[in-house]
Amino acid sequence: MSHPLFDISGRTALVTGSSRGIGHALARGLAEAGCTVVLNGRDATRLTKAAAELPGEAVHTAAFDVTDGPSVAAGITDVEERVGPIDILVNNAGMQLRAPLLEFKDTDWHRIIDTNLTSAFLVGREAARRMTERGHGKIVNICSLQSEVVRPGIAPYAATKGALKMLTKGMCADWGPQGVQVNGLGPGYIETELTQPLVDDPEFSAWVRRRTPAGRWGRTEDLVGGLLFLASPAADFVSGQILYVDGGMTSVL
Ligand code: NDP
């Protein structure tokens, strides 16, 4: 039997960007833990398919663009009316654009900042309005190994994830007094559509395995345990922290 501190059954969780990849795996983990889960993404058809792949009856979808303020406000209102009060928010939606910094276009800069950083502010603020009123809530921002370290060609991505780490701490400072805990989960190199070009590059793939003490790429399921902890009463006095789930990569040279 698991310890009651880890019991999150019956909670309602919204996971942004959960039609595939890490978000979908995290939503599956929350559903398996007994949560009512709301999947989000921009494509309603893809979301319906993704929802059908999850266990249980308590899976809902909410299609909205997390970079658009009015859509986010309407989306959160709709989820709370249709599904119920959001107890757990996972700000996961994100993107990667790889290019040398000298060639990086203004439009791409704004797009990646909007998708990876502004989204967490917009969705976090709307969800936290309700959570702080109710006096409880858990927010987990999906950060990255690149919240700490970077390599050539991904400076804008690292800038968004470094900023997301500090936004996490700021949310912790602002909303902690009203009973809302805000933490970050920092995945290392995980096999998903976002990293497929890197997985397919034998040299890069070998470098990841060499650099990672665990000796392999991460799988989306590797991230579930950390999320369930941060979303549970076991973490009621844990806030403003980033939990790196990276097979040890951030710890070694
Ligand atoms: P994917 O590209 O596989 O999935 C991204 C998800 O976000 C999709 O469901 C997509 O759906 C959704 N999405 C993108 N833009 C928006 C938007 N504007 N509004 C709503 N939904 C959106 O990414 P991953 O699963 O690999 O990554 C998920 C998160 O994990 C990201 O924040 C990423 O930075 C982070 N991460 C990933 C790592 C990895 O190795 N893969 C490592 C470290 C962090 P749709 O396009 O239909 O809207």
PDB file of C-alpha atoms and ligand atoms in Angstrom:
ATOM      1  CA  MET A   1       0.000   0.000   0.000  1.00  0.00           C
ATOM      2  CA  SER A   2       1.348   3.465  -0.816  1.00  0.00           C
ATOM      3  CA  HIS A   3       1.730   6.153   1.853  1.00  0.00           C
ATOM      4  CA  PRO A   4      -1.333   8.463   2.160  1.00  0.00           C
ATOM      5  CA  LEU A   5       0.950  11.491   1.700  1.00  0.00           C
ATOM      6  CA  PHE A   6       1.211  10.511  -1.970  1.00  0.00           C
ATOM      7  CA  ASP A   7      -2.544  10.119  -2.476  1.00  0.00           C
ATOM      8  CA  ILE A   8      -3.835  12.550  -5.116  1.00  0.00           C
ATOM      9  CA  SER A   9      -6.894  10.575  -6.220  1.00  0.00           C
ATOM     10  CA  GLY A  10      -9.933  12.731  -6.915  1.00  0.00           C
ATOM     11  CA  ARG A  11      -7.906  15.871  -7.709  1.00  0.00           C
ATOM     12  CA  THR A  12      -8.420  17.745 -10.974  1.00  0.00           C
ATOM     13  CA  ALA A  13      -5.276  18.358 -13.035  1.00  0.00           C
ATOM     14  CA  LEU A  14      -4.765  20.459 -16.166  1.00  0.00           C
ATOM     15  CA  VAL A  15      -1.675  19.647 -18.233  1.00  0.00           C
ATOM     16  CA  THR A  16      -0.877  22.111 -21.018  1.00  0.00           C
ATOM     17  CA  GLY A  17       0.610  20.748 -24.250  1.00  0.00           C
ATOM     18  CA  SER A  18      -0.523  17.201 -23.494  1.00  0.00           C
ATOM     19  CA  SER A  19      -1.624  15.929 -26.908  1.00  0.00           C
ATOM     20  CA  ARG A  20       1.729  14.121 -27.218  1.00  0.00           C
ATOM     21  CA  GLY A  21       5.200  13.705 -25.748  1.00  0.00           C
ATOM     22  CA  ILE A  22       6.041  14.575 -22.161  1.00  0.00           C
ATOM     23  CA  GLY A  23       2.700  16.267 -21.447  1.00  0.00           C
ATOM     24  CA  HIS A  24       0.765  13.204 -22.559  1.00  0.00           C
ATOM     25  CA  ALA A  25       2.912  10.902 -20.395  1.00  0.00           C
ATOM     26  CA  LEU A  26       2.478  13.210 -17.388  1.00  0.00           C
ATOM     27  CA  ALA A  27      -1.295  13.302 -17.938  1.00  0.00           C
ATOM     28  CA  ARG A  28      -1.317   9.486 -18.107  1.00  0.00           C
ATOM     29  CA  GLY A  29       0.577   9.330 -14.799  1.00  0.00           C
ATOM     30  CA  LEU A  30      -1.923  11.684 -13.144  1.00  0.00           C
ATOM     31  CA  ALA A  31      -4.864   9.678 -14.542  1.00  0.00           C
ATOM     32  CA  GLU A  32      -3.312   6.429 -13.246  1.00  0.00           C
ATOM     33  CA  ALA A  33      -2.963   8.122  -9.834  1.00  0.00           C
ATOM     34  CA  GLY A  34      -6.742   8.693  -9.840  1.00  0.00           C
ATOM     35  CA  CYS A  35      -6.902  12.330 -10.948  1.00  0.00           C
ATOM     36  CA  THR A  36      -9.482  13.827 -13.248  1.00  0.00           C
ATOM     37  CA  VAL A  37      -7.273  15.012 -16.091  1.00  0.00           C
ATOM     38  CA  VAL A  38      -7.739  17.812 -18.636  1.00  0.00           C
ATOM     39  CA  LEU A  39      -5.618  17.593 -21.782  1.00  0.00           C
ATOM     40  CA  ASN A  40      -4.687  20.807 -23.619  1.00  0.00           C
ATOM     41  CA  GLY A  41      -3.197  21.671 -26.990  1.00  0.00           C
ATOM     42  CA  ARG A  42      -4.186  23.751 -30.009  1.00  0.00           C
ATOM     43  CA  ASP A  43      -5.594  20.930 -32.149  1.00  0.00           C
ATOM     44  CA  ALA A  44      -8.984  19.647 -30.895  1.00  0.00           C
ATOM     45  CA  THR A  45      -8.928  16.534 -33.102  1.00  0.00           C
ATOM     46  CA  ARG A  46      -5.490  15.492 -31.908  1.00  0.00           C
ATOM     47  CA  LEU A  47      -6.614  16.070 -28.295  1.00  0.00           C
ATOM     48  CA  THR A  48      -9.660  13.814 -28.673  1.00  0.00           C
ATOM     49  CA  LYS A  49      -7.390  11.040 -29.976  1.00  0.00           C
ATOM     50  CA  ALA A  50      -4.888  11.610 -27.158  1.00  0.00           C
ATOM     51  CA  ALA A  51      -7.688  11.492 -24.558  1.00  0.00           C
ATOM     52  CA  ALA A  52      -8.924   8.144 -25.891  1.00  0.00           C
ATOM     53  CA  GLU A  53      -5.465   6.666 -25.218  1.00  0.00           C
ATOM     54  CA  LEU A  54      -5.645   7.442 -21.486  1.00  0.00           C
ATOM     55  CA  PRO A  55      -7.190   5.115 -18.881  1.00  0.00           C
ATOM     56  CA  GLY A  56     -10.458   5.815 -17.053  1.00  0.00           C
ATOM     57  CA  GLU A  57     -13.517   7.910 -17.703  1.00  0.00           C
ATOM     58  CA  ALA A  58     -12.248  11.097 -16.060  1.00  0.00           C
ATOM     59  CA  VAL A  59     -10.306  12.481 -19.024  1.00  0.00           C
ATOM     60  CA  HIS A  60     -11.359  15.780 -20.603  1.00  0.00           C
ATOM     61  CA  THR A  61      -9.958  18.042 -23.299  1.00  0.00           C
ATOM     62  CA  ALA A  62      -9.638  21.828 -23.547  1.00  0.00           C
ATOM     63  CA  ALA A  63      -8.249  23.195 -26.811  1.00  0.00           C
ATOM     64  CA  PHE A  64      -6.737  26.662 -26.465  1.00  0.00           C
ATOM     65  CA  ASP A  65      -3.541  28.458 -27.393  1.00  0.00           C
ATOM     66  CA  VAL A  66      -1.495  29.015 -24.225  1.00  0.00           C
ATOM     67  CA  THR A  67       0.262  32.038 -25.760  1.00  0.00           C
ATOM     68  CA  ASP A  68      -2.941  34.052 -26.199  1.00  0.00           C
ATOM     69  CA  GLY A  69      -4.156  35.908 -23.088  1.00  0.00           C
ATOM     70  CA  PRO A  70      -7.905  36.087 -23.874  1.00  0.00           C
ATOM     71  CA  SER A  71      -7.954  32.412 -25.029  1.00  0.00           C
ATOM     72  CA  VAL A  72      -6.220  31.352 -21.820  1.00  0.00           C
ATOM     73  CA  ALA A  73      -8.650  33.310 -19.622  1.00  0.00           C
ATOM     74  CA  ALA A  74     -11.633  31.816 -21.474  1.00  0.00           C
ATOM     75  CA  GLY A  75     -10.035  28.337 -21.442  1.00  0.00           C
ATOM     76  CA  ILE A  76      -9.456  28.286 -17.675  1.00  0.00           C
ATOM     77  CA  THR A  77     -12.969  29.601 -16.976  1.00  0.00           C
ATOM     78  CA  ASP A  78     -14.396  26.909 -19.249  1.00  0.00           C
ATOM     79  CA  VAL A  79     -12.383  24.097 -17.578  1.00  0.00           C
ATOM     80  CA  GLU A  80     -13.454  25.183 -14.088  1.00  0.00           C
ATOM     81  CA  GLU A  81     -17.138  25.376 -15.120  1.00  0.00           C
ATOM     82  CA  ARG A  82     -17.206  22.172 -17.161  1.00  0.00           C
ATOM     83  CA  VAL A  83     -14.808  19.915 -15.191  1.00  0.00           C
ATOM     84  CA  GLY A  84     -14.331  21.523 -11.769  1.00  0.00           C
ATOM     85  CA  PRO A  85     -11.827  23.510  -9.717  1.00  0.00           C
ATOM     86  CA  ILE A  86      -8.243  22.953 -10.906  1.00  0.00           C
ATOM     87  CA  ASP A  87      -6.150  21.528  -8.043  1.00  0.00           C
ATOM     88  CA  ILE A  88      -3.015  20.802 -10.085  1.00  0.00           C
ATOM     89  CA  LEU A  89      -1.670  22.783 -13.032  1.00  0.00           C
ATOM     90  CA  VAL A  90       1.245  21.503 -15.107  1.00  0.00           C
ATOM     91  CA  ASN A  91       2.692  24.185 -17.402  1.00  0.00           C
ATOM     92  CA  ASN A  92       4.257  21.866 -19.958  1.00  0.00           C
ATOM     93  CA  ALA A  93       3.549  23.322 -23.429  1.00  0.00           C
ATOM     94  CA  GLY A  94       6.805  24.271 -25.080  1.00  0.00           C
ATOM     95  CA  MET A  95       8.807  24.273 -28.277  1.00  0.00           C
ATOM     96  CA  GLN A  96      12.374  24.196 -29.530  1.00  0.00           C
ATOM     97  CA  LEU A  97      13.922  26.190 -32.391  1.00  0.00           C
ATOM     98  CA  ARG A  98      17.564  25.313 -33.086  1.00  0.00           C
ATOM     99  CA  ALA A  99      19.714  27.847 -34.997  1.00  0.00           C
ATOM    100  CA  PRO A 100      22.988  29.724 -34.537  1.00  0.00           C
ATOM    101  CA  LEU A 101      22.252  32.872 -32.536  1.00  0.00           C
ATOM    102  CA  LEU A 102      23.569  35.193 -35.281  1.00  0.00           C
ATOM    103  CA  GLU A 103      20.981  33.752 -37.660  1.00  0.00           C
ATOM    104  CA  PHE A 104      18.085  33.686 -35.187  1.00  0.00           C
ATOM    105  CA  LYS A 105      15.098  35.685 -36.512  1.00  0.00           C
ATOM    106  CA  ASP A 106      13.149  38.249 -34.452  1.00  0.00           C
ATOM    107  CA  THR A 107       9.855  36.453 -35.127  1.00  0.00           C
ATOM    108  CA  ASP A 108      11.311  33.127 -33.895  1.00  0.00           C
ATOM    109  CA  TRP A 109      12.646  34.810 -30.759  1.00  0.00           C
ATOM    110  CA  HIS A 110       9.189  36.161 -29.889  1.00  0.00           C
ATOM    111  CA  ARG A 111       7.530  32.842 -30.751  1.00  0.00           C
ATOM    112  CA  ILE A 112       9.750  30.765 -28.470  1.00  0.00           C
ATOM    113  CA  ILE A 113       9.493  33.275 -25.594  1.00  0.00           C
ATOM    114  CA  ASP A 114       5.693  33.294 -25.953  1.00  0.00           C
ATOM    115  CA  THR A 115       5.394  29.507 -26.104  1.00  0.00           C
ATOM    116  CA  ASN A 116       7.841  28.539 -23.354  1.00  0.00           C
ATOM    117  CA  LEU A 117       7.652  31.459 -20.915  1.00  0.00           C
ATOM    118  CA  THR A 118       4.686  33.792 -21.445  1.00  0.00           C
ATOM    119  CA  SER A 119       2.393  30.741 -21.556  1.00  0.00           C
ATOM    120  CA  ALA A 120       3.351  29.752 -17.994  1.00  0.00           C
ATOM    121  CA  PHE A 121       2.684  33.310 -16.806  1.00  0.00           C
ATOM    122  CA  LEU A 122      -0.713  33.503 -18.554  1.00  0.00           C
ATOM    123  CA  VAL A 123      -2.002  30.040 -17.597  1.00  0.00           C
ATOM    124  CA  GLY A 124      -0.381  30.191 -14.146  1.00  0.00           C
ATOM    125  CA  ARG A 125      -1.942  33.577 -13.365  1.00  0.00           C
ATOM    126  CA  GLU A 126      -5.446  32.531 -14.431  1.00  0.00           C
ATOM    127  CA  ALA A 127      -5.277  29.236 -12.517  1.00  0.00           C
ATOM    128  CA  ALA A 128      -3.680  30.866  -9.463  1.00  0.00           C
ATOM    129  CA  ARG A 129      -6.457  33.492  -9.263  1.00  0.00           C
ATOM    130  CA  ARG A 130      -8.783  30.635  -8.317  1.00  0.00           C
ATOM    131  CA  MET A 131      -6.268  28.541  -6.351  1.00  0.00           C
ATOM    132  CA  THR A 132      -5.270  31.449  -4.082  1.00  0.00           C
ATOM    133  CA  GLU A 133      -8.949  32.231  -3.398  1.00  0.00           C
ATOM    134  CA  ARG A 134      -9.534  28.598  -2.423  1.00  0.00           C
ATOM    135  CA  GLY A 135      -6.342  28.526  -0.348  1.00  0.00           C
ATOM    136  CA  HIS A 136      -4.666  25.561  -2.006  1.00  0.00           C
ATOM    137  CA  GLY A 137      -3.154  24.414  -5.299  1.00  0.00           C
ATOM    138  CA  LYS A 138      -0.089  22.908  -6.927  1.00  0.00           C
ATOM    139  CA  ILE A 139       1.655  24.318  -9.983  1.00  0.00           C
ATOM    140  CA  VAL A 140       4.493  22.474 -11.695  1.00  0.00           C
ATOM    141  CA  ASN A 141       6.382  24.278 -14.452  1.00  0.00           C
ATOM    142  CA  ILE A 142       8.240  22.023 -16.879  1.00  0.00           C
ATOM    143  CA  CYS A 143      11.692  23.551 -16.970  1.00  0.00           C
ATOM    144  CA  SER A 144      14.753  21.813 -18.443  1.00  0.00           C
ATOM    145  CA  LEU A 145      18.351  20.835 -18.014  1.00  0.00           C
ATOM    146  CA  GLN A 146      18.739  24.029 -20.076  1.00  0.00           C
ATOM    147  CA  SER A 147      17.415  26.062 -17.136  1.00  0.00           C
ATOM    148  CA  GLU A 148      21.003  25.569 -15.891  1.00  0.00           C
ATOM    149  CA  VAL A 149      23.314  24.824 -18.816  1.00  0.00           C
ATOM    150  CA  VAL A 150      23.391  25.409 -22.555  1.00  0.00           C
ATOM    151  CA  ARG A 151      25.187  24.359 -25.723  1.00  0.00           C
ATOM    152  CA  PRO A 152      25.652  26.179 -29.054  1.00  0.00           C
ATOM    153  CA  GLY A 153      22.535  26.681 -31.176  1.00  0.00           C
ATOM    154  CA  ILE A 154      19.881  26.763 -28.439  1.00  0.00           C
ATOM    155  CA  ALA A 155      20.498  30.062 -26.626  1.00  0.00           C
ATOM    156  CA  PRO A 156      16.903  31.342 -27.006  1.00  0.00           C
ATOM    157  CA  TYR A 157      15.462  28.051 -25.679  1.00  0.00           C
ATOM    158  CA  ALA A 158      17.850  28.146 -22.710  1.00  0.00           C
ATOM    159  CA  ALA A 159      16.899  31.788 -22.080  1.00  0.00           C
ATOM    160  CA  THR A 160      13.218  30.788 -21.856  1.00  0.00           C
ATOM    161  CA  LYS A 161      13.910  27.853 -19.542  1.00  0.00           C
ATOM    162  CA  GLY A 162      16.272  29.839 -17.314  1.00  0.00           C
ATOM    163  CA  ALA A 163      13.593  32.514 -17.021  1.00  0.00           C
ATOM    164  CA  LEU A 164      10.949  29.867 -16.304  1.00  0.00           C
ATOM    165  CA  LYS A 165      13.069  28.707 -13.356  1.00  0.00           C
ATOM    166  CA  MET A 166      12.980  32.251 -11.913  1.00  0.00           C
ATOM    167  CA  LEU A 167       9.272  32.647 -12.720  1.00  0.00           C
ATOM    168  CA  THR A 168       8.752  29.457 -10.695  1.00  0.00           C
ATOM    169  CA  LYS A 169      10.523  31.013  -7.713  1.00  0.00           C
ATOM    170  CA  GLY A 170       8.581  34.274  -8.157  1.00  0.00           C
ATOM    171  CA  MET A 171       5.240  32.435  -8.274  1.00  0.00           C
ATOM    172  CA  CYS A 172       6.309  30.595  -5.119  1.00  0.00           C
ATOM    173  CA  ALA A 173       6.979  33.946  -3.429  1.00  0.00           C
ATOM    174  CA  ASP A 174       3.705  35.577  -4.523  1.00  0.00           C
ATOM    175  CA  TRP A 175       1.267  32.703  -4.076  1.00  0.00           C
ATOM    176  CA  GLY A 176       2.883  30.703  -1.235  1.00  0.00           C
ATOM    177  CA  PRO A 177       1.111  32.752   1.463  1.00  0.00           C
ATOM    178  CA  GLN A 178      -2.250  31.648  -0.040  1.00  0.00           C
ATOM    179  CA  GLY A 179      -1.395  27.945   0.112  1.00  0.00           C
ATOM    180  CA  VAL A 180      -0.205  27.418  -3.471  1.00  0.00           C
ATOM    181  CA  GLN A 181       3.053  25.513  -3.986  1.00  0.00           C
ATOM    182  CA  VAL A 182       4.929  26.154  -7.220  1.00  0.00           C
ATOM    183  CA  ASN A 183       7.845  23.989  -8.327  1.00  0.00           C
ATOM    184  CA  GLY A 184       9.689  23.090 -11.500  1.00  0.00           C
ATOM    185  CA  LEU A 185      10.496  19.725 -13.030  1.00  0.00           C
ATOM    186  CA  GLY A 186      13.625  19.769 -15.185  1.00  0.00           C
ATOM    187  CA  PRO A 187      13.825  16.938 -17.715  1.00  0.00           C
ATOM    188  CA  GLY A 188      17.187  15.975 -19.174  1.00  0.00           C
ATOM    189  CA  TYR A 189      17.402  14.526 -22.686  1.00  0.00           C
ATOM    190  CA  ILE A 190      14.099  12.727 -23.235  1.00  0.00           C
ATOM    191  CA  GLU A 191      13.064  10.970 -26.448  1.00  0.00           C
ATOM    192  CA  THR A 192      10.066  12.860 -27.915  1.00  0.00           C
ATOM    193  CA  GLU A 193       9.059  14.492 -31.219  1.00  0.00           C
ATOM    194  CA  LEU A 194      10.824  17.642 -30.021  1.00  0.00           C
ATOM    195  CA  THR A 195      14.165  15.804 -29.715  1.00  0.00           C
ATOM    196  CA  GLN A 196      13.697  13.376 -32.637  1.00  0.00           C
ATOM    197  CA  PRO A 197      16.322  15.139 -34.808  1.00  0.00           C
ATOM    198  CA  LEU A 198      18.859  14.654 -31.994  1.00  0.00           C
ATOM    199  CA  VAL A 199      17.876  11.037 -31.319  1.00  0.00           C
ATOM    200  CA  ASP A 200      18.281  10.318 -35.050  1.00  0.00           C
ATOM    201  CA  ASP A 201      21.805  11.803 -35.092  1.00  0.00           C
ATOM    202  CA  PRO A 202      24.091   8.875 -34.092  1.00  0.00           C
ATOM    203  CA  GLU A 203      26.932  11.142 -32.980  1.00  0.00           C
ATOM    204  CA  PHE A 204      24.682  13.307 -30.799  1.00  0.00           C
ATOM    205  CA  SER A 205      22.869  10.281 -29.404  1.00  0.00           C
ATOM    206  CA  ALA A 206      26.173   8.656 -28.419  1.00  0.00           C
ATOM    207  CA  TRP A 207      27.238  11.945 -26.774  1.00  0.00           C
ATOM    208  CA  VAL A 208      24.026  12.000 -24.680  1.00  0.00           C
ATOM    209  CA  ARG A 209      24.620   8.422 -23.516  1.00  0.00           C
ATOM    210  CA  ARG A 210      28.274   9.186 -22.647  1.00  0.00           C
ATOM    211  CA  ARG A 211      27.405  12.406 -20.811  1.00  0.00           C
ATOM    212  CA  THR A 212      24.561  10.899 -18.774  1.00  0.00           C
ATOM    213  CA  PRO A 213      25.563   8.893 -15.686  1.00  0.00           C
ATOM    214  CA  ALA A 214      22.496   6.684 -16.274  1.00  0.00           C
ATOM    215  CA  GLY A 215      23.987   5.890 -19.716  1.00  0.00           C
ATOM    216  CA  ARG A 216      20.815   6.363 -21.761  1.00  0.00           C
ATOM    217  CA  TRP A 217      18.233   8.792 -23.109  1.00  0.00           C
ATOM    218  CA  GLY A 218      15.350   9.475 -20.763  1.00  0.00           C
ATOM    219  CA  ARG A 219      11.868   8.141 -21.441  1.00  0.00           C
ATOM    220  CA  THR A 220       8.731  10.212 -20.862  1.00  0.00           C
ATOM    221  CA  GLU A 221       7.673   7.776 -18.097  1.00  0.00           C
ATOM    222  CA  ASP A 222      10.854   8.664 -16.188  1.00  0.00           C
ATOM    223  CA  LEU A 223       9.292  12.047 -15.368  1.00  0.00           C
ATOM    224  CA  VAL A 224       6.053  10.792 -13.820  1.00  0.00           C
ATOM    225  CA  GLY A 225       7.351   9.976 -10.314  1.00  0.00           C
ATOM    226  CA  GLY A 226       8.773  13.471  -9.801  1.00  0.00           C
ATOM    227  CA  LEU A 227       5.535  15.093 -10.928  1.00  0.00           C
ATOM    228  CA  LEU A 228       3.354  12.918  -8.685  1.00  0.00           C
ATOM    229  CA  PHE A 229       5.565  13.857  -5.720  1.00  0.00           C
ATOM    230  CA  LEU A 230       5.396  17.597  -6.456  1.00  0.00           C
ATOM    231  CA  ALA A 231       1.605  17.393  -6.981  1.00  0.00           C
ATOM    232  CA  SER A 232       0.983  15.486  -3.735  1.00  0.00           C
ATOM    233  CA  PRO A 233       0.590  16.429  -0.039  1.00  0.00           C
ATOM    234  CA  ALA A 234       4.089  14.927   0.433  1.00  0.00           C
ATOM    235  CA  ALA A 235       5.376  18.183  -1.101  1.00  0.00           C
ATOM    236  CA  ASP A 236       3.147  20.602   0.878  1.00  0.00           C
ATOM    237  CA  PHE A 237       6.244  22.345   2.329  1.00  0.00           C
ATOM    238  CA  VAL A 238       8.260  22.135  -0.905  1.00  0.00           C
ATOM    239  CA  SER A 239       8.030  25.266  -3.059  1.00  0.00           C
ATOM    240  CA  GLY A 240      10.237  27.204  -5.465  1.00  0.00           C
ATOM    241  CA  GLN A 241      12.402  24.154  -6.165  1.00  0.00           C
ATOM    242  CA  ILE A 242      13.482  22.688  -9.492  1.00  0.00           C
ATOM    243  CA  LEU A 243      13.696  18.893  -9.482  1.00  0.00           C
ATOM    244  CA  TYR A 244      16.027  17.764 -12.277  1.00  0.00           C
ATOM    245  CA  VAL A 245      15.145  14.377 -13.731  1.00  0.00           C
ATOM    246  CA  ASP A 246      18.091  13.921 -16.040  1.00  0.00           C
ATOM    247  CA  GLY A 247      19.834  10.637 -15.229  1.00  0.00           C
ATOM    248  CA  GLY A 248      22.436  12.713 -13.367  1.00  0.00           C
ATOM    249  CA  MET A 249      23.567  14.868 -16.303  1.00  0.00           C
ATOM    250  CA  THR A 250      23.500  18.265 -14.531  1.00  0.00           C
ATOM    251  CA  SER A 251      25.818  16.931 -11.821  1.00  0.00           C
ATOM    252  CA  VAL A 252      28.790  15.860 -13.919  1.00  0.00           C
ATOM    253  CA  LEU A 253      31.367  17.434 -16.240  1.00  0.00           C
TER     254      LEU A 253
HETATM  255  P1  NDP B   1       6.383  18.057 -28.049  1.00  0.00           P
HETATM  256  O1  NDP B   1       6.778  18.961 -29.168  1.00  0.00           O
HETATM  257  O2  NDP B   1       6.445  16.574 -28.251  1.00  0.00           O
HETATM  258  O3  NDP B   1       4.900  18.437 -27.532  1.00  0.00           O
HETATM  259  C1  NDP B   1       4.546  19.780 -27.306  1.00  0.00           C
HETATM  260  C2  NDP B   1       3.084  19.858 -26.873  1.00  0.00           C
HETATM  261  O4  NDP B   1       2.755  21.238 -26.650  1.00  0.00           O
HETATM  262  C3  NDP B   1       2.114  19.361 -27.929  1.00  0.00           C
HETATM  263  O5  NDP B   1       1.037  18.704 -27.270  1.00  0.00           O
HETATM  264  C4  NDP B   1       1.622  20.642 -28.606  1.00  0.00           C
HETATM  265  O6  NDP B   1       0.337  20.437 -29.167  1.00  0.00           O
HETATM  266  C5  NDP B   1       1.593  21.601 -27.410  1.00  0.00           C
HETATM  267  N1  NDP B   1       1.708  23.013 -27.741  1.00  0.00           N
HETATM  268  C6  NDP B   1       2.712  23.657 -28.415  1.00  0.00           C
HETATM  269  N2  NDP B   1       2.446  24.957 -28.530  1.00  0.00           N
HETATM  270  C7  NDP B   1       1.250  25.176 -27.905  1.00  0.00           C
HETATM  271  C8  NDP B   1       0.440  26.331 -27.707  1.00  0.00           C
HETATM  272  N3  NDP B   1       0.799  27.533 -28.149  1.00  0.00           N
HETATM  273  N4  NDP B   1      -0.734  26.182 -27.012  1.00  0.00           N
HETATM  274  C9  NDP B   1      -1.111  24.974 -26.544  1.00  0.00           C
HETATM  275  N5  NDP B   1      -0.385  23.848 -26.713  1.00  0.00           N
HETATM  276  C10 NDP B   1       0.785  23.954 -27.396  1.00  0.00           C
HETATM  277  O7  NDP B   1       7.314  18.494 -26.801  1.00  0.00           O
HETATM  278  P2  NDP B   1       7.928  17.635 -25.576  1.00  0.00           P
HETATM  279  O8  NDP B   1       6.916  16.688 -25.055  1.00  0.00           O
HETATM  280  O9  NDP B   1       9.261  17.115 -25.958  1.00  0.00           O
HETATM  281  O10 NDP B   1       8.198  18.798 -24.522  1.00  0.00           O
HETATM  282  C11 NDP B   1       7.240  19.159 -23.538  1.00  0.00           C
HETATM  283  C12 NDP B   1       7.880  20.144 -22.578  1.00  0.00           C
HETATM  284  O11 NDP B   1       9.052  19.547 -21.981  1.00  0.00           O
HETATM  285  C13 NDP B   1       8.375  21.440 -23.243  1.00  0.00           C
HETATM  286  O12 NDP B   1       8.157  22.516 -22.375  1.00  0.00           O
HETATM  287  C14 NDP B   1       9.855  21.191 -23.441  1.00  0.00           C
HETATM  288  O13 NDP B   1      10.585  22.373 -23.509  1.00  0.00           O
HETATM  289  C15 NDP B   1      10.179  20.399 -22.175  1.00  0.00           C
HETATM  290  N6  NDP B   1      11.392  19.620 -22.249  1.00  0.00           N
HETATM  291  C16 NDP B   1      11.564  18.621 -23.182  1.00  0.00           C
HETATM  292  C17 NDP B   1      12.729  17.882 -23.201  1.00  0.00           C
HETATM  293  C18 NDP B   1      12.939  16.766 -24.165  1.00  0.00           C
HETATM  294  O14 NDP B   1      14.045  16.172 -24.146  1.00  0.00           O
HETATM  295  N7  NDP B   1      11.982  16.401 -25.003  1.00  0.00           N
HETATM  296  C19 NDP B   1      13.828  18.159 -22.263  1.00  0.00           C
HETATM  297  C20 NDP B   1      13.559  19.229 -21.343  1.00  0.00           C
HETATM  298  C21 NDP B   1      12.369  19.911 -21.339  1.00  0.00           C
HETATM  299  P3  NDP B   1      -0.213  21.297 -30.469  1.00  0.00           P
HETATM  300  O15 NDP B   1       0.962  21.471 -31.402  1.00  0.00           O
HETATM  301  O16 NDP B   1      -1.302  20.454 -31.039  1.00  0.00           O
HETATM  302  O17 NDP B   1      -0.703  22.597 -29.920  1.00  0.00           O
END
